[in-house]
Tab-separated table of C-alpha atoms and ligand atoms in Angstrom:
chain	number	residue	atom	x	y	z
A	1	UNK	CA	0.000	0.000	0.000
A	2	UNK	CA	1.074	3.751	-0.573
A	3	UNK	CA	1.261	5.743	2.256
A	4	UNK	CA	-0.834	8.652	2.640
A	5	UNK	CA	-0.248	11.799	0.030
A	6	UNK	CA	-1.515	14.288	3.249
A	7	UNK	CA	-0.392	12.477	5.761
A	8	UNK	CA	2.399	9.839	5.039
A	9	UNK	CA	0.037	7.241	7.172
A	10	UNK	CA	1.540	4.004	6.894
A	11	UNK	CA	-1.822	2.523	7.800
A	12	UNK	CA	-3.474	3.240	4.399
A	13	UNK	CA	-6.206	0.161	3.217
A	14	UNK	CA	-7.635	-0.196	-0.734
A	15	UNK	CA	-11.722	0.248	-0.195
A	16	UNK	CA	-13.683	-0.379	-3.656
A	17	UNK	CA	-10.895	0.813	-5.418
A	18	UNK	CA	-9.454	3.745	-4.032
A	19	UNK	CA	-6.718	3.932	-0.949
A	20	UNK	CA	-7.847	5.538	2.343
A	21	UNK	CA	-6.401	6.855	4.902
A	22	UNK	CA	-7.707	5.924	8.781
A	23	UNK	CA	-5.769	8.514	10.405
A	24	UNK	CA	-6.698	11.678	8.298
A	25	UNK	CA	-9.753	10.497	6.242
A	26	UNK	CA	-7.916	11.459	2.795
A	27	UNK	CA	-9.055	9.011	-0.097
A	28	UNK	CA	-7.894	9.028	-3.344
A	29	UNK	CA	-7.257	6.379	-6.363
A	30	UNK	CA	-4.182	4.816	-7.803
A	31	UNK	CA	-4.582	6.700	-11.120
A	32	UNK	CA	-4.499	10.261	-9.489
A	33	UNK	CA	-0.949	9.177	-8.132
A	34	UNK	CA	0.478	9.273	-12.014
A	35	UNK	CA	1.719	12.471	-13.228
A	36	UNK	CA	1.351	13.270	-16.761
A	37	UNK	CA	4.520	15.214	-17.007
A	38	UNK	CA	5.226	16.745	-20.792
A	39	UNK	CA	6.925	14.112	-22.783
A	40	UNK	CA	9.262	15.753	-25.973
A	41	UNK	CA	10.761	13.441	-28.390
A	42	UNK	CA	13.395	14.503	-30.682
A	43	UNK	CA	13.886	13.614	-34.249
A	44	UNK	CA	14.753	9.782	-33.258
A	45	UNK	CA	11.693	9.449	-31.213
A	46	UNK	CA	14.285	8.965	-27.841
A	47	UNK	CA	12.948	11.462	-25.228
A	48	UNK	CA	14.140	14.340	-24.032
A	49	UNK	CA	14.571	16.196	-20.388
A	50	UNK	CA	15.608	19.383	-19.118
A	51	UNK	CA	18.854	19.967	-19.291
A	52	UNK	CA	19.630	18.213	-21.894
A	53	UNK	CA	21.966	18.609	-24.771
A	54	UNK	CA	21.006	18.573	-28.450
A	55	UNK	CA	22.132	19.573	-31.836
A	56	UNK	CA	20.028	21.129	-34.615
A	57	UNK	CA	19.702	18.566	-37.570
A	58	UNK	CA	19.147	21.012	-40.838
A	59	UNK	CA	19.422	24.592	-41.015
A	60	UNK	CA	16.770	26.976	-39.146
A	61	UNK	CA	15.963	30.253	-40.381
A	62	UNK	CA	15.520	32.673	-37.911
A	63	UNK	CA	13.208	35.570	-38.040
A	64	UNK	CA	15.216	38.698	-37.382
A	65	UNK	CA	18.698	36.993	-37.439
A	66	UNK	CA	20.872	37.876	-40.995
A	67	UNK	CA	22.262	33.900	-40.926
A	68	UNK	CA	20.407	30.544	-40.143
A	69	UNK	CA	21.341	28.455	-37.448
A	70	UNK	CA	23.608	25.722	-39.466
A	71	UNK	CA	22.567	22.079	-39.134
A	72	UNK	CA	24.820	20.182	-36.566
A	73	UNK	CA	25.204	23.605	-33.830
A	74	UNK	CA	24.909	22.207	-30.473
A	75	UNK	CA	22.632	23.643	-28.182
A	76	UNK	CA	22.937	22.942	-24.174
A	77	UNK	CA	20.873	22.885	-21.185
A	78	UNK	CA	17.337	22.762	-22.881
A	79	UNK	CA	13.969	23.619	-21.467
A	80	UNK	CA	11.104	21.435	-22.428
A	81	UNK	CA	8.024	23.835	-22.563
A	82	UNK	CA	4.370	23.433	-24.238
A	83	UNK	CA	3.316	24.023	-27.373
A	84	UNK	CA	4.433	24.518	-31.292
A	85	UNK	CA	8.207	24.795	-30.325
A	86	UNK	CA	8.771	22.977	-27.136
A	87	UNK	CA	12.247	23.100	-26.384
A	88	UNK	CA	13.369	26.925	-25.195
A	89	UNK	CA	17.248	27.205	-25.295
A	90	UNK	CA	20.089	29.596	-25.532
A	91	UNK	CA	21.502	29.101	-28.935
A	92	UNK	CA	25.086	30.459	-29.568
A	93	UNK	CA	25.074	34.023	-31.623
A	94	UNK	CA	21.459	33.654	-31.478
A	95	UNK	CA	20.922	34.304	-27.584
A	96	UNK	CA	17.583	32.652	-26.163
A	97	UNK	CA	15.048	30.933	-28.338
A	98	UNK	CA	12.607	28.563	-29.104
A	99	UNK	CA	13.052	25.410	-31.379
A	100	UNK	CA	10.753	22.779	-32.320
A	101	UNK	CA	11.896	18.898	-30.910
A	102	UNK	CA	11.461	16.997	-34.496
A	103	UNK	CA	14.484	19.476	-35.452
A	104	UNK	CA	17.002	17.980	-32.873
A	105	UNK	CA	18.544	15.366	-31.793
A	106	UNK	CA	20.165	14.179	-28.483
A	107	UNK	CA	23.524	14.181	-27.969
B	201	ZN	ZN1	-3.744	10.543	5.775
C-alpha cells in the first residue's frame, strides 16, 4: 500500500478501489498518483529532459537573425516547454530561443 499523500500514514487500506487513509480520512485512487509530465521526443523518437543537450539537424531560419542556425550547432541545457516549439534554449550568436523537438537530436 502507498502511504498517505496528506499524511504519510503508513496505515493506508484499498476500499472499492481507491486507498484511504484511517488517520486523516484522505481518499484518493491509484490513477491520481500518475503524473502526466510533458513528454518531448526529438527527431529519433528517444525522449528528451531538461537539461539536456542537443544539436540542430538542418538549417533553421531565424526571423530577425541575418544567418540561419547551421545544421549540426549544439545547443545545451534545454527547457522542455508546451506548445508549437517545445524546447526553449540559448543558442550560440542567437541568444535565447525557441526550437521545435522533431528538429534535434540528443547528444
Ligand atoms: Zn492521511
Amino acid at each position: 500500500m502507498p502511504n498517505c499523500p496528506m499524511c504519510q500514514s503508513e496505515y493506508t487500506y484499498e476500499d472499492r478501489g481507491l486507498f484511504v487513509c484511517p488517520e486523516c480520512g484522505h481518499e484518493w485512487s491509484e490513477n491520481e498518483e500518475i503524473e502526466e509530465g510533458l513528454i518531448v521526443k526529438d527527431s529519433n523518437g528517444n525522449v528528451l529532459q531538461d537539461g539536456d543537450s542537443v544539436t540542430v539537424i538542418k538549417d533553421l531560419k531565424v526571423k530577425g537573425a541575418s544567418g540561419a542556425i547551421k545544421q549540426g550547432t549544439k545547443v545545451k541545457n534545454i527547457r522542455l516547454v508546451e506548445g508549437d516549439h517545445n524546447i526553449d534554449c540559448k543558442v550560440d550568436g542567437f541568444g535565447p530561443m525557441k526550437l521545435k523537438s522533431e528538429f534535434v537530436k540528443k547528444l
